Amino acid sequence: FNRRHLQQEVKQAYLTYQRYQRPATLLLLDVDYFKRVNDEFGHDVGDQALCTIVDMIKDRLRIMDHVFRYGGEEFVVLLMETDETHAIHVAEELRSHIEQANIVPSGSVTVSIGVCDVLQADSIDHWQNQCDRALYQAKAEGRNRVVIATPAPLA
């Protein structure tokens, strides 16, 4: 799905939480050092790597969950009816399976993942920003890891 659809689904999940206290969690995945994949193997292999990663994500999700392309090599996963504990399990599974897969001809591809439960959010933007901060923390801590968003003051 695209960004417009992402915004609609995230808004719906947030409003559902506000009204019915139904859990939802966002995962923000970024392929680590993706430029190296394109530089070393070419853009065709890079494109195929992204398709393979998306297929791996989709294979792990339930019908009620969604994956969205967020940027060049960034993806958002919206896990409906999923609290932080279960979302961390999904994120770690995805991270591990991607790392172990033969996605490129030599070496491995890894991802960094930020996780944010709707409970941490004071607004839709805040929810997405918290997830983004967690992703950047995962990158800053060495990549190929999952980081859970911690409460931060509103901007």
Coordinates of N, CA and C in Angstrom, one line a residue:
F1 N 0.8 -1.2 0.0 CA 0.0 0.0 0.0 C 0.9 1.3 0.0
N2 N 0.3 2.4 -0.4 CA 1.0 3.6 -0.4 C 0.8 4.5 0.9
R3 N 1.5 5.6 0.9 CA 1.4 6.5 2.1 C 0.0 7.0 2.4
R4 N -0.7 7.3 1.4 CA -2.1 7.8 1.6 C -2.9 6.7 2.3
H5 N -2.8 5.5 1.9 CA -3.5 4.4 2.5 C -3.0 4.2 3.9
L6 N -1.7 4.3 4.1 CA -1.1 4.2 5.4 C -1.7 5.2 6.4
Q7 N -1.9 6.4 6.0 CA -2.4 7.5 6.8 C -3.9 7.1 7.2
Q8 N -4.6 6.6 6.3 CA -6.0 6.3 6.5 C -6.1 5.1 7.5
E9 N -5.3 4.1 7.4 CA -5.3 2.9 8.2 C -4.8 3.3 9.6
V10 N -3.8 4.1 9.7 CA -3.2 4.5 11.0 C -4.2 5.3 11.8
K11 N -4.9 6.2 11.1 CA -5.9 7.0 11.7 C -7.1 6.2 12.2
Q12 N -7.5 5.2 11.4 CA -8.6 4.3 11.8 C -8.2 3.5 13.1
A13 N -6.9 3.0 13.1 CA -6.4 2.2 14.2 C -6.4 3.1 15.5
Y14 N -5.9 4.3 15.3 CA -5.8 5.2 16.4 C -7.2 5.6 17.0
L15 N -8.1 5.9 16.1 CA -9.5 6.2 16.5 C -10.2 5.0 17.2
T16 N -9.9 3.8 16.7 CA -10.5 2.6 17.3 C -9.9 2.4 18.7
Y17 N -8.6 2.7 18.8 CA -8.0 2.6 20.2 C -8.7 3.6 21.1
Q18 N -8.8 4.9 20.6 CA -9.4 5.9 21.4 C -10.8 5.6 21.9
R19 N -11.6 5.0 21.0 CA -13.0 4.7 21.3 C -13.2 3.4 22.1
Y20 N -12.5 2.3 21.6 CA -12.8 1.0 22.1 C -11.6 0.3 22.9
Q21 N -10.5 1.1 23.0 CA -9.3 0.6 23.6 C -8.8 -0.7 23.0
R22 N -8.9 -0.8 21.6 CA -8.4 -2.0 20.9 C -6.9 -1.7 20.6
P23 N -6.0 -2.7 20.9 CA -4.6 -2.5 20.7 C -4.2 -2.4 19.2
A24 N -3.1 -1.8 19.0 CA -2.5 -1.7 17.6 C -1.1 -1.3 17.8
T25 N -0.2 -1.7 17.0 CA 1.2 -1.4 17.1 C 1.8 -1.2 15.7
L26 N 2.7 -0.2 15.7 CA 3.4 0.1 14.4 C 4.8 -0.4 14.5
L27 N 5.2 -0.9 13.4 CA 6.6 -1.3 13.2 C 7.2 -0.5 12.0
L28 N 8.3 0.2 12.2 CA 9.0 0.9 11.1 C 10.3 0.2 10.8
L29 N 10.4 -0.4 9.6 CA 11.5 -1.2 9.2 C 12.3 -0.4 8.2
D30 N 13.6 -0.5 8.3 CA 14.5 0.1 7.3 C 15.6 -0.9 7.0
V31 N 15.8 -1.1 5.7 CA 16.9 -2.0 5.3 C 18.2 -1.3 5.6
D32 N 19.1 -2.0 6.3 CA 20.4 -1.5 6.7 C 21.3 -1.4 5.5
Y33 N 22.0 -0.3 5.3 CA 23.0 -0.1 4.3 C 22.5 -0.6 2.9
F34 N 21.3 -0.2 2.6 CA 20.7 -0.7 1.3 C 21.5 -0.1 0.1
K35 N 22.0 1.1 0.2 CA 22.8 1.6 -0.9 C 23.9 0.7 -1.3
R36 N 24.5 0.0 -0.3 CA 25.6 -1.0 -0.6 C 25.0 -2.1 -1.5
V37 N 23.8 -2.6 -1.3 CA 23.2 -3.6 -2.1 C 23.1 -3.2 -3.5
N38 N 22.6 -2.0 -3.7 CA 22.5 -1.4 -5.1 C 23.9 -1.2 -5.7
D39 N 24.8 -0.7 -4.9 CA 26.2 -0.4 -5.5 C 26.9 -1.7 -5.8
E40 N 26.8 -2.7 -5.0 CA 27.5 -4.0 -5.2 C 26.9 -4.9 -6.2
F41 N 25.6 -5.0 -6.2 CA 24.9 -6.0 -7.0 C 24.0 -5.4 -8.1
G42 N 23.8 -4.1 -8.1 CA 23.0 -3.4 -9.1 C 21.6 -3.2 -8.6
H43 N 20.9 -2.3 -9.4 CA 19.5 -1.9 -9.0 C 18.5 -3.1 -9.2
D44 N 18.7 -3.9 -10.2 CA 17.8 -5.0 -10.4 C 17.8 -6.0 -9.1
V45 N 19.0 -6.3 -8.6 CA 19.1 -7.1 -7.4 C 18.5 -6.4 -6.2
G46 N 18.8 -5.1 -6.2 CA 18.2 -4.2 -5.1 C 16.7 -4.3 -5.1
D47 N 16.1 -4.1 -6.3 CA 14.7 -4.1 -6.4 C 14.1 -5.5 -6.0
Q48 N 14.8 -6.6 -6.4 CA 14.4 -7.9 -6.1 C 14.5 -8.2 -4.6
A49 N 15.6 -7.6 -4.0 CA 15.7 -7.7 -2.5 C 14.6 -7.1 -1.8
L50 N 14.1 -5.9 -2.2 CA 13.0 -5.3 -1.6 C 11.7 -6.1 -1.7
C51 N 11.5 -6.6 -2.9 CA 10.3 -7.5 -3.1 C 10.4 -8.7 -2.2
T52 N 11.5 -9.3 -2.1 CA 11.7 -10.5 -1.2 C 11.4 -10.1 0.2
I53 N 11.9 -9.0 0.7 CA 11.6 -8.6 2.0 C 10.2 -8.3 2.3
V54 N 9.5 -7.7 1.3 CA 8.1 -7.5 1.5 C 7.3 -8.8 1.5
D55 N 7.7 -9.7 0.7 CA 7.1 -11.0 0.7 C 7.3 -11.7 2.0
M56 N 8.5 -11.6 2.6 CA 8.7 -12.2 3.9 C 7.9 -11.5 5.0
I57 N 7.7 -10.2 4.9 CA 6.8 -9.5 5.9 C 5.4 -10.0 5.7
K58 N 4.9 -10.0 4.5 CA 3.5 -10.4 4.2 C 3.3 -11.8 4.7
D59 N 4.2 -12.7 4.5 CA 4.1 -14.1 4.9 C 3.9 -14.2 6.4
R60 N 4.4 -13.3 7.2 CA 4.3 -13.3 8.7 C 3.1 -12.7 9.2
L61 N 2.4 -11.8 8.4 CA 1.3 -11.1 8.8 C 0.0 -11.8 8.7
R62 N -1.0 -11.4 9.5 CA -2.3 -11.9 9.4 C -3.1 -11.0 8.5
I63 N -4.3 -11.5 8.1 CA -5.1 -10.7 7.1 C -5.5 -9.3 7.6
M64 N -5.6 -9.2 8.9 CA -6.0 -7.8 9.5 C -4.8 -6.9 9.6
D65 N -3.6 -7.4 9.4 CA -2.4 -6.5 9.4 C -2.1 -5.9 8.0
H66 N -1.3 -4.9 8.0 CA -1.0 -4.2 6.7 C 0.5 -3.9 6.7
V67 N 1.1 -3.9 5.4 CA 2.4 -3.4 5.2 C 2.3 -2.3 4.2
F68 N 3.1 -1.3 4.4 CA 3.1 -0.1 3.5 C 4.5 0.3 3.1
R69 N 4.8 0.7 1.9 CA 6.1 1.2 1.5 C 6.1 2.7 2.0
Y70 N 7.0 3.0 2.8 CA 7.1 4.3 3.5 C 8.1 5.2 2.8
G71 N 9.2 4.7 2.3 CA 10.2 5.4 1.6 C 11.0 4.4 0.7
G72 N 12.1 4.8 0.3 CA 12.9 4.0 -0.6 C 13.1 2.6 -0.1
E73 N 13.6 2.4 1.1 CA 13.8 1.1 1.6 C 13.2 1.0 3.0
E74 N 12.2 1.8 3.3 CA 11.5 1.8 4.6 C 10.1 1.3 4.4
F75 N 9.7 0.5 5.4 CA 8.3 -0.1 5.4 C 7.7 0.1 6.7
V76 N 6.4 0.3 6.7 CA 5.6 0.4 8.0 C 4.7 -0.8 8.0
V77 N 4.7 -1.4 9.1 CA 3.7 -2.6 9.4 C 2.8 -2.1 10.5
L78 N 1.5 -2.2 10.2 CA 0.5 -1.9 11.2 C -0.1 -3.2 11.7
L79 N 0.2 -3.5 12.9 CA -0.3 -4.8 13.5 C -1.6 -4.5 14.3
M80 N -2.7 -4.9 13.8 CA -4.0 -4.7 14.5 C -4.2 -5.7 15.6
E81 N -4.9 -5.3 16.6 CA -5.2 -6.2 17.8 C -3.9 -6.8 18.3
T82 N -2.9 -6.0 18.4 CA -1.6 -6.5 18.8 C -1.0 -5.5 19.8
D83 N -0.6 -6.0 21.0 CA 0.0 -5.1 22.0 C 1.5 -5.2 21.8
E84 N 2.2 -4.4 22.5 CA 3.7 -4.2 22.4 C 4.4 -5.6 22.6
T85 N 4.0 -6.3 23.5 CA 4.7 -7.6 23.8 C 4.7 -8.5 22.6
H86 N 3.5 -8.7 22.0 CA 3.4 -9.5 20.8 C 4.0 -8.9 19.6
A87 N 4.0 -7.5 19.5 CA 4.6 -6.9 18.3 C 6.1 -7.0 18.4
I88 N 6.7 -7.0 19.6 CA 8.1 -7.2 19.7 C 8.5 -8.6 19.2
H89 N 7.7 -9.6 19.5 CA 7.9 -10.9 19.0 C 7.9 -11.0 17.5
V90 N 6.9 -10.3 16.9 CA 6.8 -10.3 15.4 C 8.0 -9.6 14.8
A91 N 8.4 -8.4 15.4 CA 9.5 -7.7 14.9 C 10.8 -8.5 15.0
E92 N 11.0 -9.2 16.1 CA 12.2 -10.0 16.2 C 12.2 -11.1 15.2
E93 N 11.1 -11.7 15.0 CA 11.0 -12.8 14.0 C 11.3 -12.3 12.6
L94 N 10.8 -11.2 12.3 CA 11.0 -10.6 11.0 C 12.5 -10.2 10.8
R95 N 13.1 -9.6 11.8 CA 14.5 -9.2 11.8 C 15.4 -10.5 11.6
S96 N 15.1 -11.5 12.3 CA 15.9 -12.7 12.3 C 15.7 -13.4 10.9
H97 N 14.5 -13.6 10.5 CA 14.3 -14.3 9.2 C 14.9 -13.5 8.0
I98 N 14.8 -12.2 8.0 CA 15.5 -11.4 7.0 C 17.0 -11.6 7.0
E99 N 17.5 -11.5 8.2 CA 19.0 -11.7 8.3 C 19.5 -13.1 7.8
Q100 N 18.7 -14.1 8.1 CA 19.1 -15.5 7.7 C 18.8 -15.8 6.3
A101 N 18.0 -15.1 5.6 CA 17.5 -15.4 4.3 C 18.7 -15.1 3.3
N102 N 18.6 -15.8 2.2 CA 19.6 -15.6 1.1 C 18.9 -14.6 0.1
I103 N 19.0 -13.3 0.5 CA 18.3 -12.3 -0.3 C 19.2 -11.7 -1.4
V104 N 20.5 -11.6 -1.1 CA 21.5 -11.2 -2.1 C 22.5 -12.3 -2.4
P105 N 23.2 -12.2 -3.5 CA 24.1 -13.3 -3.9 C 25.1 -13.7 -2.8
S106 N 25.7 -12.7 -2.1 CA 26.6 -13.0 -1.1 C 26.4 -12.1 0.1
G107 N 26.6 -12.6 1.3 CA 26.4 -11.8 2.5 C 24.9 -11.8 2.9
S108 N 24.6 -11.0 3.8 CA 23.2 -11.0 4.3 C 22.7 -9.6 4.3
V109 N 21.4 -9.5 4.3 CA 20.7 -8.2 4.4 C 20.0 -8.2 5.8
T110 N 20.2 -7.0 6.4 CA 19.6 -6.9 7.7 C 18.6 -5.7 7.8
V111 N 17.8 -5.6 8.8 CA 16.9 -4.5 9.0 C 16.9 -4.0 10.4
S112 N 16.7 -2.7 10.5 CA 16.5 -2.1 11.9 C 15.0 -1.8 12.0
I113 N 14.4 -2.0 13.2 CA 13.0 -1.9 13.4 C 12.7 -1.1 14.6
G114 N 11.8 -0.1 14.4 CA 11.3 0.7 15.5 C 9.9 0.2 15.8
V115 N 9.5 0.1 17.1 CA 8.2 -0.5 17.5 C 7.5 0.6 18.4
C116 N 6.3 0.8 18.1 CA 5.5 1.7 19.0 C 4.1 1.3 19.1
D117 N 3.7 1.0 20.3 CA 2.3 0.6 20.7 C 1.5 1.9 20.7
V118 N 0.2 1.8 20.3 CA -0.7 3.0 20.3 C -0.8 3.6 21.7
L119 N -0.6 2.8 22.7 CA -0.7 3.3 24.1 C 0.3 4.4 24.4
Q120 N 1.4 4.4 23.6 CA 2.4 5.5 23.8 C 2.1 6.8 23.1
A121 N 1.0 6.8 22.4 CA 0.7 7.9 21.5 C -0.4 8.9 22.0
D122 N -0.1 10.1 21.9 CA -1.1 11.2 22.2 C -1.8 11.7 21.0
S123 N -1.4 11.3 19.8 CA -2.0 11.7 18.6 C -1.5 10.8 17.5
I124 N -2.0 10.8 16.3 CA -1.6 10.0 15.2 C -0.1 10.4 14.8
D125 N 0.1 11.7 14.7 CA 1.5 12.1 14.4 C 2.5 11.7 15.5
H126 N 2.1 11.8 16.7 CA 3.0 11.4 17.8 C 3.3 9.9 17.8
W127 N 2.3 9.1 17.4 CA 2.5 7.7 17.3 C 3.5 7.4 16.2
Q128 N 3.4 8.0 15.1 CA 4.3 7.7 14.0 C 5.7 8.3 14.3
N129 N 5.8 9.4 15.0 CA 7.0 10.0 15.3 C 7.8 9.2 16.4
Q130 N 7.0 8.6 17.3 CA 7.6 7.8 18.3 C 8.3 6.5 17.7
C131 N 7.6 6.0 16.7 CA 8.1 4.8 16.0 C 9.3 5.2 15.2
D132 N 9.3 6.3 14.6 CA 10.5 6.8 13.8 C 11.7 7.0 14.8
R133 N 11.4 7.6 15.9 CA 12.5 7.8 16.9 C 13.1 6.5 17.3
A134 N 12.3 5.5 17.5 CA 12.7 4.1 17.9 C 13.6 3.5 16.8
L135 N 13.2 3.7 15.5 CA 14.0 3.2 14.4 C 15.3 3.9 14.4
Y136 N 15.4 5.2 14.6 CA 16.7 5.9 14.5 C 17.6 5.5 15.7
Q137 N 16.9 5.2 16.8 CA 17.7 4.6 18.0 C 18.3 3.3 17.6
A138 N 17.5 2.4 16.9 CA 18.1 1.1 16.5 C 19.2 1.3 15.6
K139 N 19.2 2.3 14.7 CA 20.3 2.5 13.8 C 21.5 3.0 14.5
A140 N 21.2 3.9 15.5 CA 22.3 4.5 16.2 C 23.0 3.5 17.1
E141 N 22.3 2.5 17.5 CA 22.8 1.4 18.4 C 23.5 0.3 17.7
G142 N 23.7 0.5 16.3 CA 24.4 -0.5 15.6 C 23.7 -1.3 14.5
R143 N 22.4 -1.0 14.3 CA 21.6 -1.6 13.3 C 21.3 -3.1 13.6
N144 N 20.5 -3.7 12.7 CA 20.1 -5.1 12.8 C 19.5 -5.4 14.2
R145 N 18.6 -4.5 14.6 CA 18.0 -4.7 16.0 C 16.6 -4.1 16.0
V146 N 15.9 -4.4 17.0 CA 14.6 -3.9 17.3 C 14.6 -3.0 18.5
V147 N 14.0 -1.8 18.4 CA 14.0 -0.9 19.6 C 12.5 -0.5 19.8
I148 N 12.1 -0.5 21.0 CA 10.8 -0.2 21.4 C 10.8 1.3 21.8
A149 N 9.8 2.0 21.3 CA 9.6 3.4 21.6 C 9.3 3.6 23.1
T150 N 10.0 4.6 23.7 CA 9.7 5.0 25.1 C 9.0 6.3 25.1
P151 N 8.2 6.6 26.1 CA 7.5 7.8 26.1 C 8.4 9.0 26.0
A152 N 8.0 10.0 25.1 CA 8.7 11.2 24.9 C 7.8 12.4 25.0
P153 N 8.3 13.5 25.5 CA 7.4 14.7 25.6 C 6.8 15.1 24.2
L154 N 5.6 15.6 24.2 CA 5.1 16.1 22.9 C 5.9 17.4 22.5
A155 N 6.0 17.5 21.2 CA 6.7 18.7 20.6 C 5.8 19.9 20.6

